[in-house]
XYZ file of C-alpha atoms in Angstrom:
315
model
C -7.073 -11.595 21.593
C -8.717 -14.961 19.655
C -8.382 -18.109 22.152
C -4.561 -16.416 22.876
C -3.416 -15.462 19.565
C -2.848 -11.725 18.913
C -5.511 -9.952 16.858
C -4.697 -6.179 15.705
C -8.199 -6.162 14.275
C -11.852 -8.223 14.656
C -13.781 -7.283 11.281
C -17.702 -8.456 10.637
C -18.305 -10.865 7.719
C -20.345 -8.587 5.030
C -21.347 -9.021 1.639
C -18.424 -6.873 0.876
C -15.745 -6.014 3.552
C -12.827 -4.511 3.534
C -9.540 -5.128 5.123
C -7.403 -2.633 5.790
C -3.824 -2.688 6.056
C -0.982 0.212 6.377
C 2.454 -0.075 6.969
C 3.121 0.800 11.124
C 6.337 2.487 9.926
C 7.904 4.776 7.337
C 10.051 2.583 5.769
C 11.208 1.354 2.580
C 8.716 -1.734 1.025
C 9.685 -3.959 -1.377
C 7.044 -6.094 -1.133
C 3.449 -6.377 0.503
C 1.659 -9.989 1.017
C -1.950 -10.881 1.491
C -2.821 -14.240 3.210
C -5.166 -16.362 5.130
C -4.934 -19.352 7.320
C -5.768 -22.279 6.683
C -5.493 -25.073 8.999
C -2.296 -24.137 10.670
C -1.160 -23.033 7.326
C -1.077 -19.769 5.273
C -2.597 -19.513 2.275
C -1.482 -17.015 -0.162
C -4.531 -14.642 -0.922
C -2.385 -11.513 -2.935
C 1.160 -10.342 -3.252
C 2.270 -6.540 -4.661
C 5.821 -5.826 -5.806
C 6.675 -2.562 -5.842
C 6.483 -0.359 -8.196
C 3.397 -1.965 -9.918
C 3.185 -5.728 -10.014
C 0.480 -7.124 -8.519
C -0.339 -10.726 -7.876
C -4.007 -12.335 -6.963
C -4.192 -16.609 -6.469
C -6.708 -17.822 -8.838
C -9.393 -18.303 -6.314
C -9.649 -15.176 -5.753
C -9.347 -13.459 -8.944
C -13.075 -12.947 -9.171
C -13.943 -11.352 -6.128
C -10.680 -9.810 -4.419
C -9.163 -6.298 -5.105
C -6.227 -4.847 -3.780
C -6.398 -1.253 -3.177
C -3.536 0.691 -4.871
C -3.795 4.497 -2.426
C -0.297 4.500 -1.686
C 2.476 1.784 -1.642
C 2.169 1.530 2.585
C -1.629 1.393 2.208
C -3.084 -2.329 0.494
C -6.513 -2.622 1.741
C -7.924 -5.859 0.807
C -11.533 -5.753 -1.052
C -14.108 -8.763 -0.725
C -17.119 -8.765 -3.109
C -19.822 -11.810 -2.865
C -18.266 -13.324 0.027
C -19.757 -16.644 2.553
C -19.179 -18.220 5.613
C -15.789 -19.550 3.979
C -14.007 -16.827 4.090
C -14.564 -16.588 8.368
C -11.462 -16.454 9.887
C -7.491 -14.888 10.078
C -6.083 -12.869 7.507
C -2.643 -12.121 7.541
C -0.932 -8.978 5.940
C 2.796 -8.386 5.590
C 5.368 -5.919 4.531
C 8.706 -6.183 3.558
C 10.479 -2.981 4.900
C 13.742 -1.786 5.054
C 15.451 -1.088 7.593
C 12.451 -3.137 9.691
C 11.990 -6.022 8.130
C 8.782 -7.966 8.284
C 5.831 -6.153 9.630
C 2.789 -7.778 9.955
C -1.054 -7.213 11.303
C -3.661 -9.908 11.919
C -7.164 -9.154 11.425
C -10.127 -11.842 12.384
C -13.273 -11.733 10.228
C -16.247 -13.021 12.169
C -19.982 -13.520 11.658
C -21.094 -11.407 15.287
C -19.320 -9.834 17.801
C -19.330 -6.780 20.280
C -19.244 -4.045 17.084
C -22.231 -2.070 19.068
C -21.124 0.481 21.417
C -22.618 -0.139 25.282
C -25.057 1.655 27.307
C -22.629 2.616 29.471
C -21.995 6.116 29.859
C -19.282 8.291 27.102
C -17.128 10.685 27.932
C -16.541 13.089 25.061
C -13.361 14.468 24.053
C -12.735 17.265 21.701
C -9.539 18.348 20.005
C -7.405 19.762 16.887
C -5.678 17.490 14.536
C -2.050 17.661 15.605
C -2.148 17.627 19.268
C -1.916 14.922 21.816
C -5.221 13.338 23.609
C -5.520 11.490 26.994
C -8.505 8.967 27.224
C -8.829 8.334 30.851
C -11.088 5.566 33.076
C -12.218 6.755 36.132
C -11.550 3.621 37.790
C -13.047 2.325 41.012
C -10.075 2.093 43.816
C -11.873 -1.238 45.327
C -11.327 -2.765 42.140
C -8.048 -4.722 41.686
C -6.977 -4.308 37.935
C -5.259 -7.200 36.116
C -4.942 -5.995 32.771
C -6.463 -2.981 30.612
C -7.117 -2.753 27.021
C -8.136 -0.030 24.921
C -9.897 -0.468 21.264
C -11.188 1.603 18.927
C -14.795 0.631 18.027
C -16.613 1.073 14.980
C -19.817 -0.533 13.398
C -18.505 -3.313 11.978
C -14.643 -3.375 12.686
C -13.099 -3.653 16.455
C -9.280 -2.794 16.210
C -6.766 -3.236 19.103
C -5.248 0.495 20.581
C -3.128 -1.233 23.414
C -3.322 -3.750 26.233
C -1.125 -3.394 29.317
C -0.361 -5.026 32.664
C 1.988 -4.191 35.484
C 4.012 -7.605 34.987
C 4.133 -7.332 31.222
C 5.033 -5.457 28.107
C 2.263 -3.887 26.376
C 0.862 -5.035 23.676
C 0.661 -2.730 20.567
C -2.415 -2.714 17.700
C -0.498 -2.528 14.817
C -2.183 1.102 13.550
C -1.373 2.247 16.835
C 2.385 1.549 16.791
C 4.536 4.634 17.896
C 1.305 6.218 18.374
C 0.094 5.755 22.153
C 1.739 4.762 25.067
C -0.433 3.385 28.831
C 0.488 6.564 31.281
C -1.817 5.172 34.016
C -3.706 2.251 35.317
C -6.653 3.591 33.378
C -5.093 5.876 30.719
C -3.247 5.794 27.934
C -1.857 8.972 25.570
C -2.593 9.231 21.743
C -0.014 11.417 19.913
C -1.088 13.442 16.973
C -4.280 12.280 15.986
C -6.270 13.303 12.930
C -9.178 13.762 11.404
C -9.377 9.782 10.793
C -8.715 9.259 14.387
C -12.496 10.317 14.913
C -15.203 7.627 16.648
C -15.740 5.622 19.756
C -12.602 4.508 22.244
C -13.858 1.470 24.879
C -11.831 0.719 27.776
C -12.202 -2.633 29.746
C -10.628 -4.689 31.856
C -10.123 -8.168 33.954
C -10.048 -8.155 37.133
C -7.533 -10.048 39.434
C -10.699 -11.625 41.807
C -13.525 -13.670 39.919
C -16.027 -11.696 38.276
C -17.183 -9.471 35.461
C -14.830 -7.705 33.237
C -15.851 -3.822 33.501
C -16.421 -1.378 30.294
C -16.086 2.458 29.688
C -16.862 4.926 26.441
C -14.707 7.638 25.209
C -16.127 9.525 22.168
C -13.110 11.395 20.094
C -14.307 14.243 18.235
C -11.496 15.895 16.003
C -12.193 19.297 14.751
C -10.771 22.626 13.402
C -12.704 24.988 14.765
C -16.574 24.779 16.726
C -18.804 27.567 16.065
C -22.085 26.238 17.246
C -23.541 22.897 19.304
C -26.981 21.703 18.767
C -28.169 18.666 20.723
C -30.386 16.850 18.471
C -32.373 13.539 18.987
C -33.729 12.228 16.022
C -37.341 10.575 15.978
C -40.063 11.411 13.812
C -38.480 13.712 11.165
C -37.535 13.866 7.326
C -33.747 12.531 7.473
C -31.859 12.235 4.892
C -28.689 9.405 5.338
C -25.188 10.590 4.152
C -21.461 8.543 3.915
C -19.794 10.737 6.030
C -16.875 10.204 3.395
C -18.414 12.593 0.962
C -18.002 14.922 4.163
C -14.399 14.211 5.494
C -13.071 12.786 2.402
C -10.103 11.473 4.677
C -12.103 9.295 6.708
C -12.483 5.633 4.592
C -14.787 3.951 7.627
C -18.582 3.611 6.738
C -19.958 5.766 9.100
C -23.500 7.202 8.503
C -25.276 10.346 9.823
C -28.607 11.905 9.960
C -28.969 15.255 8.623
C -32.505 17.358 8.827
C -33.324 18.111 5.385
C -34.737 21.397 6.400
C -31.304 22.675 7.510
C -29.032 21.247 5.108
C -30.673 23.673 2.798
C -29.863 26.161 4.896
C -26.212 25.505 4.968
C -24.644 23.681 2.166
C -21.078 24.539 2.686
C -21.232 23.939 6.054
C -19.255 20.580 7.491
C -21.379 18.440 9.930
C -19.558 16.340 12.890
C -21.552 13.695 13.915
C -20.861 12.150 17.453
C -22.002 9.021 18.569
C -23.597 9.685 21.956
C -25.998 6.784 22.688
C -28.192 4.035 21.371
C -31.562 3.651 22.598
C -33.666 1.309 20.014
C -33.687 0.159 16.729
C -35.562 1.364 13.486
C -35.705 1.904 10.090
C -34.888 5.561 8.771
C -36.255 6.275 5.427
C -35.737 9.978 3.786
C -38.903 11.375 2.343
C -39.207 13.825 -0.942
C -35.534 12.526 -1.731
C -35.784 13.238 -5.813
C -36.420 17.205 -4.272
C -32.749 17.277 -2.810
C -31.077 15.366 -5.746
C -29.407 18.729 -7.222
C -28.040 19.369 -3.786
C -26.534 16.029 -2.236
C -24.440 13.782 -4.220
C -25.513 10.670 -3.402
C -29.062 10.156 -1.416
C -29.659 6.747 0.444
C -32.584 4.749 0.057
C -33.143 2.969 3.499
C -30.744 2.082 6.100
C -31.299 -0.024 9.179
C -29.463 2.140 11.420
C -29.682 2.652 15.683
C -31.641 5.632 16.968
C -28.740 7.506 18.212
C -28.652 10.674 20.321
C -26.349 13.238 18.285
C -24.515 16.124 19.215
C -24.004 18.077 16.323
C -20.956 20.460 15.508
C -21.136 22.990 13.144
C -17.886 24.251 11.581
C -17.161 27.265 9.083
């Protein structure tokens, strides 16, 4: 929630961002719409027609795309972007037999995209099944409301927010996809490989005070074969997208690998699960134009967290 308007989605102002937005249900579009507001009033950023026509306002000719995956899937692309373009986007389809769906996402320069220090529970399972994220809650603690979000590094989106009084309240990727079963749980149905990251759980109490926080780390996976518990300090690293691993997964995620061991196993798939952060530094790889044959595309420097990893291996 922004100052009481519904959010499905905070995203962090970068030099290039992107927006994603897919159609909640299986319906029939017609028509998808891009837009931003403006001083109470929308501003058209983009509009797609099915099968092919596509639509971007002048202003944004130069540094918009509209991503063209499926017809239910328009991500919006910013290149080059400033403080300007702060603030709510609005994307829309027009479905039959649904009619208007819509999500609201809420670029911003900061916000809480860093996971806590608090402690993660991790959760492994098989694309397909069903996963309960639970909150061992403290019974002295009077609950008003929970709310469960799916954080990433630079993108916060809204799971679902419930309260005994009232109905909950839905994140629009999340639709027909999870439903509160507890004070402190909720169910996700079917997840997938893209379902992977970091779940947070918090909530406002009914007395004055704090609002309290909890981790859940979802790791999806065929099959685990071997665990390694690695932290990562002084050693030759080598940065990879973890796209060009799970080529399903479009979020920027980044992991460490130990150069050493890659060469060991190059048609093995790493899972890399965030487990906690403890400082900040810069990773560089070292002897990179060595490994050039082997990994498509080698990183120069990232500013990254020092995280703990725990390390899947898979067949």
């Amino acid at each position: 929630m922004a100052a009481g308007k519904h959010v499905d989605s905070i995203v962090k102002l970068s030099s290039t961002m992107a927006l994603k937005c897919v159609c909640p249900k299986n319906a029939s579009i017609s028509q998808m719409v891009w837009e931003k507001e403006e001083n109470q009033t929308k501003q058209l950023i983009a509009a797609f027609r099915l099968p092919y026509d596509l639509h971007i306002e002048s202003k944004y000719k130069a540094r918009v795309l509209v991503t063209n995956f499926t017809s239910d899937n328009k991500t919006l692309i910013f290149s080059n972007t400033t403080e300007e373009d702060v603030g709510f986007y609005l994307c829309s389809f027009h479905t039959f037999p649904y009619g208007i769906l819509e999500k609201t996402i809420h670029v911003v320069q900061s916000g809480a995209f860093e996971f806590s220090k608090l402690s993660v529970d991790h959760l492994i399972t098989k694309p397909g099944e069903n996963v309960t994220f639970k909150y061992r809650s403290n019974s002295d603690v009077a609950v008003n409301r929970i709310t469960w979000e799916r954080v990433q590094p630079d993108c916060v989106d809204l799971i679902i927010q419930c309260a005994d009084s009232e109905m909950p309240v839905y994140g629009s990727d999340y639709q027909n996809r999870v439903e509160c079963i507890s004070e402190s749980s909720i169910l996700l149905w079917d997840v997938t490989a893209s379902d992977y990251g970091m779940y947070r759980f918090s909530y406002d109490k009914f007395s004055h005070g704090s609002p309290g926080s909890h981790n859940n780390l979802l790791n999806v996976k065929k099959k685990i074969t071997n665990i390694a518990y690695i932290t990562f300090y002084s050693m030759n690293i080598v940065l990879i997208p973890l796209e060009h691993i799970f080529q399903n997964i479009r979020q920027r995620f980044f992991m460490g690998v130990i150069l050493s061991n890659y060469q060991q196993m190059p048609k093995t798939e790493l899972n890399a699960c965030f487990a906690s952060i403890e400082s900040e530094f810069w990773l560089r790889p070292k002897n990179t134009s060595k490994y050039q044959g082997n990994i498509s595309s080698l990183l120069p420097a990232y500013k990254l967290k020092l995280f703990s990893y725990k390390i899947s291996l898979q067949e």
